[in-house]
N, CA, C and O atoms as a MOPAC input file, in Angstrom:
PM7 MOZYME 1SCF
protein

 N    -44.54600 1    12.90800 1   -66.71300 1
 C    -44.32700 1    14.32100 1   -66.93300 1
 C    -43.75000 1    14.48100 1   -68.32900 1
 O    -42.69500 1    13.91900 1   -68.62200 1
 N    -44.40700 1    15.22500 1   -69.18500 1
 C    -43.97200 1    15.38900 1   -70.56800 1
 C    -43.25100 1    16.70900 1   -70.75000 1
 O    -43.62600 1    17.72300 1   -70.16200 1
 N    -42.21300 1    16.68500 1   -71.56900 1
 C    -41.51200 1    17.91800 1   -71.89800 1
 C    -40.96400 1    17.80600 1   -73.30300 1
 O    -40.80600 1    16.69700 1   -73.81300 1
 N    -40.67600 1    18.90700 1   -73.93000 1
 C    -40.11100 1    18.88000 1   -75.26400 1
 C    -41.12100 1    18.43400 1   -76.29500 1
 O    -42.32600 1    18.60400 1   -76.10800 1
 N    -40.63200 1    17.85900 1   -77.38900 1
 C    -41.48800 1    17.45000 1   -78.49200 1
 C    -41.72500 1    15.94500 1   -78.52700 1
 O    -41.88500 1    15.37000 1   -79.60300 1
 N    -41.74900 1    15.31300 1   -77.38400 1
 C    -42.03600 1    13.88600 1   -77.34400 1
 C    -43.27700 1    13.65700 1   -76.51000 1
 O    -43.73100 1    14.54300 1   -75.78600 1
 N    -43.81400 1    12.46300 1   -76.62200 1
 C    -45.04300 1    12.15900 1   -75.89200 1
 C    -44.77100 1    11.12700 1   -74.80900 1
 O    -45.40500 1    10.07300 1   -74.76200 1
 N    -43.83800 1    11.43800 1   -73.95700 1
 C    -43.50500 1    10.54200 1   -72.86500 1
 C    -42.51800 1    11.20200 1   -71.92900 1
 O    -42.10800 1    12.34200 1   -72.14500 1
 N    -42.14600 1    10.50100 1   -70.91500 1
 C    -41.19600 1    11.01000 1   -69.93800 1
 C    -40.92900 1     9.94300 1   -68.90200 1
 O    -41.07400 1     8.75000 1   -69.16900 1
 N    -40.53700 1    10.37700 1   -67.71900 1
 C    -40.20900 1     9.44600 1   -66.64800 1
 C    -41.12300 1     9.67100 1   -65.45200 1
 O    -41.40200 1    10.80300 1   -65.05500 1
 N    -41.57800 1     8.55800 1   -64.89500 1
 C    -42.43200 1     8.60400 1   -63.70800 1
 C    -41.64700 1     9.13000 1   -62.51400 1
 O    -40.42500 1     9.27200 1   -62.56500 1
 N    -42.37300 1     9.41500 1   -61.44300 1
 C    -41.72600 1     9.80300 1   -60.19200 1
 C    -40.80400 1     8.68400 1   -59.72600 1
 O    -41.00400 1     7.51800 1   -60.06700 1
 N    -39.80100 1     9.04600 1   -58.95200 1
 C    -38.82700 1     8.06300 1   -58.48700 1
 C    -39.45700 1     7.07000 1   -57.51400 1
 O    -40.43000 1     7.35500 1   -56.81600 1
 N    -38.85000 1     5.90000 1   -57.51100 1
 C    -39.17500 1     4.86100 1   -56.54400 1
 C    -37.86700 1     4.44000 1   -55.90600 1
 O    -36.79600 1     4.62400 1   -56.48500 1
 N    -37.95500 1     3.88000 1   -54.72100 1
 C    -36.76100 1     3.43300 1   -54.00000 1
 C    -36.91700 1     1.97600 1   -53.64900 1
 O    -38.01600 1     1.51100 1   -53.34800 1
 N    -35.80500 1     1.25000 1   -53.68900 1
 C    -35.87300 1    -0.16700 1   -53.38900 1
 C    -34.48700 1    -0.75800 1   -53.27600 1
 O    -33.49800 1    -0.04700 1   -53.09800 1
 N    -34.43500 1    -2.08400 1   -53.38500 1
 C    -33.15600 1    -2.79500 1   -53.32600 1
 C    -33.08400 1    -3.81400 1   -54.45500 1
 O    -34.09700 1    -4.36800 1   -54.88400 1
 N    -31.87300 1    -4.04400 1   -54.92000 1
 C    -31.57700 1    -5.10500 1   -55.87700 1
 C    -30.52600 1    -5.97400 1   -55.20600 1
 O    -29.37800 1    -5.56000 1   -55.04700 1
 N    -30.91600 1    -7.16500 1   -54.81800 1
 C    -30.02200 1    -8.07100 1   -54.07200 1
 C    -29.35100 1    -7.35400 1   -52.89800 1
 O    -28.14900 1    -7.50800 1   -52.68000 1
 N    -30.12300 1    -6.57700 1   -52.14800 1
 C    -29.62000 1    -5.87600 1   -50.97500 1
 C    -28.94500 1    -4.54600 1   -51.26700 1
 O    -28.54800 1    -3.84700 1   -50.33400 1
 N    -28.80400 1    -4.17600 1   -52.53000 1
 C    -28.15700 1    -2.92000 1   -52.94600 1
 C    -29.24000 1    -1.85100 1   -53.08600 1
 O    -30.11000 1    -1.96900 1   -53.94900 1
 N    -29.20100 1    -0.80500 1   -52.24700 1
 C    -30.22300 1     0.23800 1   -52.27400 1
 C    -30.10200 1     1.09300 1   -53.53300 1
 O    -29.00900 1     1.49900 1   -53.92800 1
 N    -31.26400 1     1.35700 1   -54.16000 1
 C    -31.31000 1     2.13800 1   -55.38700 1
 C    -32.50200 1     3.08700 1   -55.40400 1
 O    -33.49500 1     2.89200 1   -54.70400 1
 N    -32.36600 1     4.11300 1   -56.22500 1
 C    -33.47400 1     4.97800 1   -56.60200 1
 C    -33.60100 1     4.82700 1   -58.11100 1
 O    -32.59800 1     4.79300 1   -58.82300 1
 N    -34.84600 1     4.73600 1   -58.59900 1
 C    -35.04200 1     4.56400 1   -60.03200 1
 C    -36.33800 1     5.21700 1   -60.48800 1
 O    -37.23000 1     5.49500 1   -59.68600 1
 N    -36.42200 1     5.45400 1   -61.78000 1
 C    -37.63400 1     5.97400 1   -62.39800 1
 C    -37.81900 1     5.25300 1   -63.72400 1
 O    -36.87000 1     5.09400 1   -64.49200 1
 N    -39.03700 1     4.82200 1   -63.98700 1
 C    -39.33600 1     4.12300 1   -65.23000 1
 C    -39.99700 1     5.07100 1   -66.22200 1
 O    -40.65200 1     6.04200 1   -65.84200 1
 N    -39.80800 1     4.76400 1   -67.49800 1
 C    -40.35100 1     5.61600 1   -68.54500 1
 C    -41.78900 1     5.29200 1   -68.88900 1
 O    -42.28300 1     4.19700 1   -68.61900 1
 N    -42.45500 1     6.27700 1   -69.49500 1
 C    -43.81800 1     6.09600 1   -69.99500 1
 C    -43.90200 1     6.72700 1   -71.38100 1
 O    -43.04500 1     7.53000 1   -71.75200 1
 N    -44.91400 1     6.37400 1   -72.13500 1
 C    -45.07300 1     6.90600 1   -73.49100 1
 C    -43.91300 1     6.48400 1   -74.36300 1
 O    -43.56600 1     5.30300 1   -74.39900 1
 N    -43.30500 1     7.42600 1   -75.06800 1
 C    -42.19300 1     7.05300 1   -75.94600 1
 C    -40.92300 1     6.72900 1   -75.17300 1
 O    -39.90500 1     6.39600 1   -75.78000 1
 N    -40.96100 1     6.81800 1   -73.85700 1
 C    -39.83700 1     6.40500 1   -72.99300 1
 C    -40.10400 1     5.05100 1   -72.34000 1
 O    -39.29900 1     4.58600 1   -71.53200 1
 N    -41.22900 1     4.41100 1   -72.68000 1
 C    -41.59100 1     3.10100 1   -72.14400 1
 C    -40.43100 1     2.12100 1   -72.32400 1
 O    -39.84100 1     2.05600 1   -73.40200 1
 N    -40.10000 1     1.36300 1   -71.28600 1
 C    -39.01300 1     0.39600 1   -71.32900 1
 C    -37.66900 1     0.95700 1   -70.89800 1
 O    -36.71700 1     0.20300 1   -70.69700 1
 N    -37.58300 1     2.26900 1   -70.75300 1
 C    -36.34600 1     2.89400 1   -70.30600 1
 C    -36.36200 1     3.06200 1   -68.79100 1
 O    -37.42500 1     3.15400 1   -68.17700 1
 N    -35.16800 1     3.10200 1   -68.19600 1
 C    -35.04400 1     3.24000 1   -66.74600 1
 C    -33.88900 1     4.16400 1   -66.40200 1
 O    -32.80900 1     4.06800 1   -66.98500 1
 N    -34.12200 1     5.05800 1   -65.45400 1
 C    -33.07200 1     5.85600 1   -64.83800 1
 C    -32.79700 1     5.21300 1   -63.49200 1
 O    -33.73700 1     4.85100 1   -62.78500 1
 N    -31.51700 1     5.05800 1   -63.11500 1
 C    -31.20300 1     4.36900 1   -61.86200 1
 C    -29.90600 1     4.91300 1   -61.27400 1
 O    -28.97800 1     5.26600 1   -62.00100 1
 N    -29.86100 1     4.97300 1   -59.94900 1
 C    -28.65600 1     5.40300 1   -59.23100 1
 C    -28.59000 1     4.68900 1   -57.88800 1
 O    -29.60500 1     4.26900 1   -57.33400 1
 N    -27.37200 1     4.56200 1   -57.38400 1
 C    -27.16800 1     3.98400 1   -56.06000 1
 C    -27.82200 1     4.85000 1   -54.99600 1
 O    -27.91800 1     6.06800 1   -55.14100 1
 N    -28.26700 1     4.21000 1   -53.93200 1
 C    -28.74300 1     4.92100 1   -52.74700 1
 C    -30.20300 1     5.30400 1   -52.80600 1
 O    -30.83300 1     5.31400 1   -53.86400 1
 N    -30.72000 1     5.61900 1   -51.62500 1
 C    -32.12400 1     6.02100 1   -51.50300 1
 C    -32.26200 1     7.35600 1   -50.78200 1
 O    -33.34400 1     7.70400 1   -50.31000 1
 N    -31.16700 1     8.10000 1   -50.69700 1
 C    -31.20100 1     9.34400 1   -49.92600 1
 C    -31.42700 1    10.59100 1   -50.77400 1
 O    -31.12100 1    11.69600 1   -50.32700 1
 N    -31.95800 1    10.43800 1   -51.99100 1
 C    -32.27700 1    11.58700 1   -52.82400 1
 C    -33.42900 1    12.36200 1   -52.18400 1
 O    -34.43800 1    11.77300 1   -51.79500 1
 N    -33.27800 1    13.66400 1   -52.07800 1
 C    -34.28300 1    14.50200 1   -51.43400 1
 C    -35.38000 1    14.85600 1   -52.44000 1
 O    -35.10600 1    15.39700 1   -53.51100 1
 N    -36.61000 1    14.54500 1   -52.08200 1
 C    -37.74300 1    14.79100 1   -52.97600 1
 C    -37.86800 1    16.26900 1   -53.37400 1
 O    -38.33900 1    16.56300 1   -54.47300 1
 N    -37.46300 1    17.19200 1   -52.51400 1
 C    -37.59900 1    18.61300 1   -52.84200 1
 C    -36.67800 1    19.03900 1   -53.97700 1
 O    -36.88900 1    20.08700 1   -54.58700 1
 N    -35.65100 1    18.22900 1   -54.26700 1
 C    -34.72600 1    18.54400 1   -55.35600 1
 C    -35.15000 1    17.94000 1   -56.69800 1
 O    -34.57600 1    18.26900 1   -57.73700 1
 N    -36.15200 1    17.05800 1   -56.67700 1
 C    -36.54800 1    16.37400 1   -57.90400 1
 C    -37.10300 1    17.34800 1   -58.93400 1
 O    -37.91400 1    18.21800 1   -58.62000 1
 N    -36.64300 1    17.18000 1   -60.17400 1
 C    -37.10600 1    17.94500 1   -61.33400 1
 C    -36.84100 1    19.44300 1   -61.19800 1
 O    -37.57400 1    20.26100 1   -61.75300 1
 N    -35.79500 1    19.79600 1   -60.46300 1
 C    -35.42900 1    21.20800 1   -60.29500 1
 C    -34.19300 1    21.57700 1   -61.10600 1
 O    -33.87200 1    22.75800 1   -61.23800 1
 N    -33.49800 1    20.58200 1   -61.65000 1
 C    -32.22000 1    20.74000 1   -62.34500 1
 C    -31.13200 1    21.26400 1   -61.41700 1
 O    -30.11900 1    21.79500 1   -61.87200 1
 N    -31.34900 1    21.11200 1   -60.10700 1
 C    -30.32000 1    21.48600 1   -59.13900 1
 C    -29.21300 1    20.44900 1   -59.14300 1
 O    -29.35900 1    19.38500 1   -59.74400 1
 N    -28.12800 1    20.74300 1   -58.49000 1
 C    -26.99000 1    19.81800 1   -58.39900 1
 C    -27.40300 1    18.47300 1   -57.81700 1
 O    -26.81800 1    17.44700 1   -58.16200 1
 N    -28.40200 1    18.46300 1   -56.94000 1
 C    -28.84200 1    17.24200 1   -56.25400 1
 C    -30.10900 1    16.63600 1   -56.84900 1
 O    -30.76700 1    15.82600 1   -56.19600 1
 N    -30.45800 1    17.01000 1   -58.06400 1
 C    -31.65700 1    16.50300 1   -58.72900 1
 C    -31.36200 1    15.14300 1   -59.36200 1
 O    -30.52800 1    15.05300 1   -60.26400 1
 N    -32.02400 1    14.10200 1   -58.91000 1
 C    -31.85100 1    12.75800 1   -59.46400 1
 C    -32.00800 1    12.75700 1   -60.98400 1
 O    -31.27100 1    12.05900 1   -61.68100 1
 N    -32.96200 1    13.53300 1   -61.50400 1
 C    -33.26600 1    13.53400 1   -62.93400 1
 C    -32.21300 1    14.25200 1   -63.78300 1
 O    -32.21200 1    14.11400 1   -65.00600 1
 N    -31.33300 1    15.00400 1   -63.16000 1
 C    -30.26200 1    15.66200 1   -63.90600 1
 C    -29.35900 1    14.58500 1   -64.51300 1
 O    -28.97300 1    13.64000 1   -63.82400 1
 N    -29.02500 1    14.72200 1   -65.78500 1
 C    -28.33500 1    13.66800 1   -66.54400 1
 C    -27.15000 1    13.05900 1   -65.81100 1
 O    -27.01200 1    11.83600 1   -65.78800 1
 N    -26.30800 1    13.86300 1   -65.22200 1
 C    -25.08800 1    13.32400 1   -64.61000 1
 C    -25.33700 1    12.59500 1   -63.28800 1
 O    -24.40300 1    12.03400 1   -62.71500 1
 N    -26.57700 1    12.59300 1   -62.79600 1
 C    -26.86400 1    11.98100 1   -61.49600 1
 C    -27.46800 1    10.58300 1   -61.56900 1
 O    -27.80500 1    10.01000 1   -60.53300 1
 N    -27.61300 1    10.02300 1   -62.76700 1
 C    -28.17900 1     8.67800 1   -62.89400 1
 C    -27.60700 1     7.98500 1   -64.12800 1
 O    -27.11800 1     8.63400 1   -65.05300 1
 N    -27.67700 1     6.66100 1   -64.12200 1
 C    -27.43500 1     5.88300 1   -65.32900 1
 C    -28.75400 1     5.80100 1   -66.07200 1
 O    -29.81900 1     5.83500 1   -65.45600 1
 N    -28.69100 1     5.69500 1   -67.39200 1
 C    -29.89000 1     5.64500 1   -68.22000 1
 C    -29.82500 1     4.39500 1   -69.09500 1
 O    -28.94400 1     4.26300 1   -69.94300 1
 N    -30.76300 1     3.48800 1   -68.87700 1
 C    -30.84100 1     2.28100 1   -69.68900 1
 C    -31.99500 1     2.45100 1   -70.66000 1
 O    -33.10700 1     2.79800 1   -70.26300 1
 N    -31.72300 1     2.20400 1   -71.93900 1
 C    -32.70700 1     2.52400 1   -72.97200 1
 C    -33.69600 1     1.40700 1   -73.28000 1
 O    -34.52800 1     1.56500 1   -74.17300 1
 N    -33.63300 1     0.28800 1   -72.57300 1
 C    -34.56500 1    -0.81000 1   -72.79800 1
 C    -34.23300 1    -1.64800 1   -74.01300 1
 O    -34.97100 1    -2.57600 1   -74.34300 1
 N    -33.13400 1    -1.34000 1   -74.68400 1
 C    -32.72500 1    -2.07500 1   -75.88800 1
 C    -31.32000 1    -2.62800 1   -75.73500 1
 O    -30.65700 1    -2.93800 1   -76.72400 1
 N    -30.86200 1    -2.75100 1   -74.48300 1
 C    -29.53700 1    -3.28800 1   -74.22800 1
 C    -28.43900 1    -2.24100 1   -74.19700 1
 O    -27.26100 1    -2.59100 1   -74.14200 1
 N    -28.79200 1    -0.98200 1   -74.23000 1
 C    -27.79800 1     0.08500 1   -74.21000 1
 C    -28.21200 1     1.19900 1   -73.27800 1
 O    -29.14700 1     1.05000 1   -72.49200 1
 N    -27.52000 1     2.30500 1   -73.36500 1
 C    -27.83100 1     3.46300 1   -72.54800 1
 C    -26.57600 1     4.20400 1   -72.16800 1
 O    -25.55300 1     4.10800 1   -72.84600 1
 N    -26.65800 1     4.94400 1   -71.08100 1
 C    -25.53000 1     5.74500 1   -70.59400 1
 C    -25.12900 1     5.27000 1   -69.20800 1
 O    -25.89000 1     5.40100 1   -68.24800 1
 N    -23.92400 1     4.71500 1   -69.11400 1
 C    -23.37900 1     4.31300 1   -67.82200 1
 C    -22.49800 1     5.45300 1   -67.33100 1
 O    -21.37200 1     5.62700 1   -67.79900 1
 N    -23.01200 1     6.21900 1   -66.39700 1
 C    -22.28400 1     7.35600 1   -65.83800 1
 C    -21.64600 1     7.00200 1   -64.49600 1
 O    -21.14700 1     7.87800 1   -63.78900 1
 N    -21.66500 1     5.70900 1   -64.15000 1
 C    -21.07000 1     5.26100 1   -62.90800 1
 C    -21.92600 1     5.53400 1   -61.69000 1
 O    -21.43300 1     5.46100 1   -60.56400 1
 N    -23.20100 1     5.84900 1   -61.88800 1
 C    -24.08900 1     6.17100 1   -60.76500 1
 C    -24.79800 1     4.96400 1   -60.19000 1
 O    -25.29600 1     5.01400 1   -59.06600 1
 N    -24.85100 1     3.85400 1   -60.96400 1
 C    -25.36700 1     2.60200 1   -60.44300 1
 C    -24.23800 1     1.58700 1   -60.51500 1
 O    -23.70300 1     1.30400 1   -61.58700 1
 N    -23.88500 1     1.04300 1   -59.34900 1
 C    -22.75600 1     0.11300 1   -59.28400 1
 C    -23.16200 1    -1.27400 1   -58.79100 1
 O    -22.30600 1    -2.10300 1   -58.48400 1
 N    -24.46600 1    -1.52200 1   -58.71700 1
 C    -24.95100 1    -2.76100 1   -58.14200 1
 C    -25.03600 1    -3.93300 1   -59.10300 1
 O    -24.48700 1    -3.89000 1   -60.20400 1
 N    -25.73400 1    -4.98600 1   -58.67300 1
 C    -25.87500 1    -6.21200 1   -59.45100 1
 C    -26.51200 1    -5.96800 1   -60.80900 1
 O    -27.37500 1    -5.10200 1   -60.95700 1
 N    -26.07800 1    -6.73900 1   -61.79800 1
 C    -26.69900 1    -6.71200 1   -63.11300 1
 C    -26.25900 1    -5.60200 1   -64.04000 1
 O    -26.83000 1    -5.42800 1   -65.11600 1
 N    -25.25600 1    -4.85400 1   -63.64000 1
 C    -24.85700 1    -3.76100 1   -64.53500 1
 C    -23.91100 1    -4.21600 1   -65.59000 1
 O    -23.48200 1    -3.41600 1   -66.42100 1

């Protein structure tokens, strides 16, 4: 999904586990390739996605953002292995 003046964005969310730790994540595409949004848990409601509501996974404060270059924004939303 593209927005703004860039040619990329983040794919739809996926749910899984990292060493038994449940997570929701979205990977980047285009100029966001290599980036990942991630948060603890798998109970994010699909109807809230991309709505900018309080419960929207994609809302900045609801996920950690890893930029694929060893940095990003740790907002305390992913607390599992490898952080």
